[in-house]
């Protein structure tokens, strides 16, 4: 048995988008998690500006590292291995984080793992809820992804069951937020507004719900038709000069998205004989997703593991957590000449 003293100390480096995340994890124990976000600088443009994000990573990397080491009470020389996000994400942002991580790994003479950011969204749950069962279904939902995965081993064996054919869940929320004039990113605002509204007020469509689609796209999602339906609804009320029932629109739209996500996630657990569902990614902070999943999972005796809200959005802990799995599985480290991969497939855990 590995004693607590011998657990590996892993530094996680996250830099896929607007968050610079540095975290230190010993085994499955999180020692420190530092995040610097450049979102305030992007909000006024209504979207992420890659050049601004890259520059912000460069400014935040070393201060975040220093403060993480100080808070954890460890020295650089104590670190056993480094994991950094290698994709999917913005190439400029990834390059800054990858250069920092490569320099440290080279200077310290320790292994480096260039890992899949999206899989990290699932791995982080181990820091809160403990080791994973033998296999589970993963639902990753973020600004760029809405995927169902069969995870046989988080370090080495992931099967992609399906994903979105168009918009991701977070992306659809952000677009509806924009239609309603809510601040960017709209996801959390649409969520909050929806909590005050009636989810049955407006009958918005569920994507891929026709019998034919259910056969050919059993584990896929589609949210662009729904988003168009919301846009048309808003336009028709505006033409008539009527006030928008913002809370009801948000609640009904949210219900449509979460009805699809939760129904397919639970069905995937049943079909693949998994008694555990793990969710992750920025959208897994959504209040209706969390409540509807609990409701529906309980009926099938499925355990839903959902990270606390602070680990749903991008962070260094998710990257360190996946690094621990790779290190313990004895997986070969990444070569120091790797390039980040903006569209890294979900079945690839590291580069
Ligand atoms: O995982 P993440 O931090 O970044 C990506 O890798 O995309 O996810 C960000 C996404 C954004 O689209 C944001 O609007 C959405 O997650 N989001 C939410 C909520 N919190 C964050 N969407 C709906 N409800 C929320 N509570
Ligand atoms: Zn993410």
XYZ file of C-alpha atoms in Angstrom, residues 17-149:
133
model
C -8.746 29.819 -22.146
C -9.016 32.804 -19.777
C -8.028 31.148 -16.488
C -4.431 30.657 -15.363
C -4.701 27.792 -12.869
C -1.835 26.460 -10.738
C -2.534 23.696 -8.212
C -0.589 21.241 -6.089
C -2.040 17.822 -5.363
C -0.529 15.073 -3.214
C -2.188 11.780 -4.119
C -5.869 12.705 -4.087
C -5.344 15.502 -1.575
C -5.556 19.037 -2.911
C -2.948 21.214 -1.165
C -3.594 24.479 -2.979
C -5.475 25.773 -6.008
C -4.690 29.246 -7.432
C -6.712 30.760 -10.268
C -6.231 34.119 -11.983
C -8.944 34.964 -14.509
C -8.766 37.525 -17.310
C -12.556 37.385 -17.851
C -13.024 41.020 -16.743
C -10.861 42.114 -19.689
C -12.952 40.087 -22.191
C -16.462 40.779 -20.876
C -16.813 44.144 -22.643
C -16.095 42.475 -26.025
C -18.804 39.820 -25.468
C -16.334 36.969 -26.016
C -12.785 35.805 -25.296
C -10.052 37.760 -27.129
C -7.193 35.245 -27.569
C -4.379 37.849 -27.608
C -5.554 39.320 -24.308
C -5.886 35.845 -22.763
C -2.328 34.830 -23.808
C -0.816 37.988 -22.384
C -2.727 37.557 -19.111
C -1.345 33.992 -18.743
C 2.166 35.353 -19.172
C 1.567 37.939 -16.450
C -0.109 35.545 -13.993
C 1.898 32.330 -14.348
C 4.870 32.992 -12.031
C 3.017 34.995 -9.356
C 0.367 32.221 -9.155
C 3.099 29.559 -8.956
C 4.967 31.400 -6.187
C 1.868 31.927 -4.093
C 0.780 28.278 -4.586
C 4.173 26.981 -3.403
C 4.142 29.313 -0.428
C 0.633 28.389 0.671
C 1.305 24.643 0.319
C 4.620 25.013 2.180
C 6.541 23.065 -0.464
C 9.576 23.847 -2.612
C 9.901 23.348 -6.371
C 12.369 20.531 -5.627
C 9.619 18.572 -3.779
C 7.461 18.217 -6.925
C 7.479 14.729 -8.472
C 5.834 15.542 -11.812
C 4.027 18.319 -13.683
C 0.799 18.095 -15.667
C -0.297 20.892 -17.995
C -3.350 21.264 -20.252
C -2.223 20.463 -23.796
C -5.692 20.915 -25.370
C -8.385 21.403 -26.435
C -8.260 25.170 -26.142
C -6.791 28.402 -27.507
C -3.348 27.787 -28.974
C -1.821 31.043 -27.708
C -3.057 30.470 -24.157
C -1.954 26.834 -24.179
C 1.465 27.803 -25.540
C 2.162 30.155 -22.631
C 1.190 27.535 -20.013
C 3.011 24.769 -21.876
C 6.231 26.834 -22.093
C 6.104 27.528 -18.364
C 5.481 23.866 -17.538
C 8.166 22.617 -19.955
C 10.755 25.022 -18.532
C 10.042 23.895 -14.984
C 10.071 20.189 -15.886
C 13.334 20.582 -17.789
C 15.052 22.589 -15.022
C 13.867 20.199 -12.292
C 14.486 17.032 -14.331
C 10.998 15.646 -13.639
C 8.320 14.119 -15.914
C 5.792 16.328 -17.717
C 2.354 15.205 -18.886
C 0.548 17.307 -21.496
C -3.029 16.335 -20.589
C -6.553 16.613 -21.947
C -8.278 19.550 -20.249
C -11.774 18.111 -20.769
C -10.945 14.783 -19.117
C -9.502 16.828 -16.241
C -13.023 18.186 -15.654
C -14.025 14.648 -14.630
C -10.760 13.748 -12.838
C -11.111 16.637 -10.381
C -14.046 14.906 -8.703
C -11.637 12.390 -7.135
C -10.218 15.189 -4.983
C -13.627 15.626 -3.395
C -15.432 12.282 -3.598
C -12.479 9.868 -3.550
C -11.364 7.120 -5.965
C -13.503 6.318 -9.006
C -15.386 3.020 -9.365
C -14.190 0.444 -11.902
C -16.129 2.142 -14.709
C -18.524 5.073 -14.940
C -20.318 7.352 -17.361
C -18.902 10.867 -17.641
C -20.962 13.852 -18.777
C -18.684 16.761 -19.694
C -20.524 19.980 -20.292
C -18.743 23.282 -20.877
C -18.545 26.249 -23.217
C -17.070 24.022 -25.926
C -18.217 20.488 -25.080
C -21.314 18.426 -24.298
C -20.189 14.808 -24.368
C -21.080 11.445 -22.921
C -18.081 9.215 -22.193
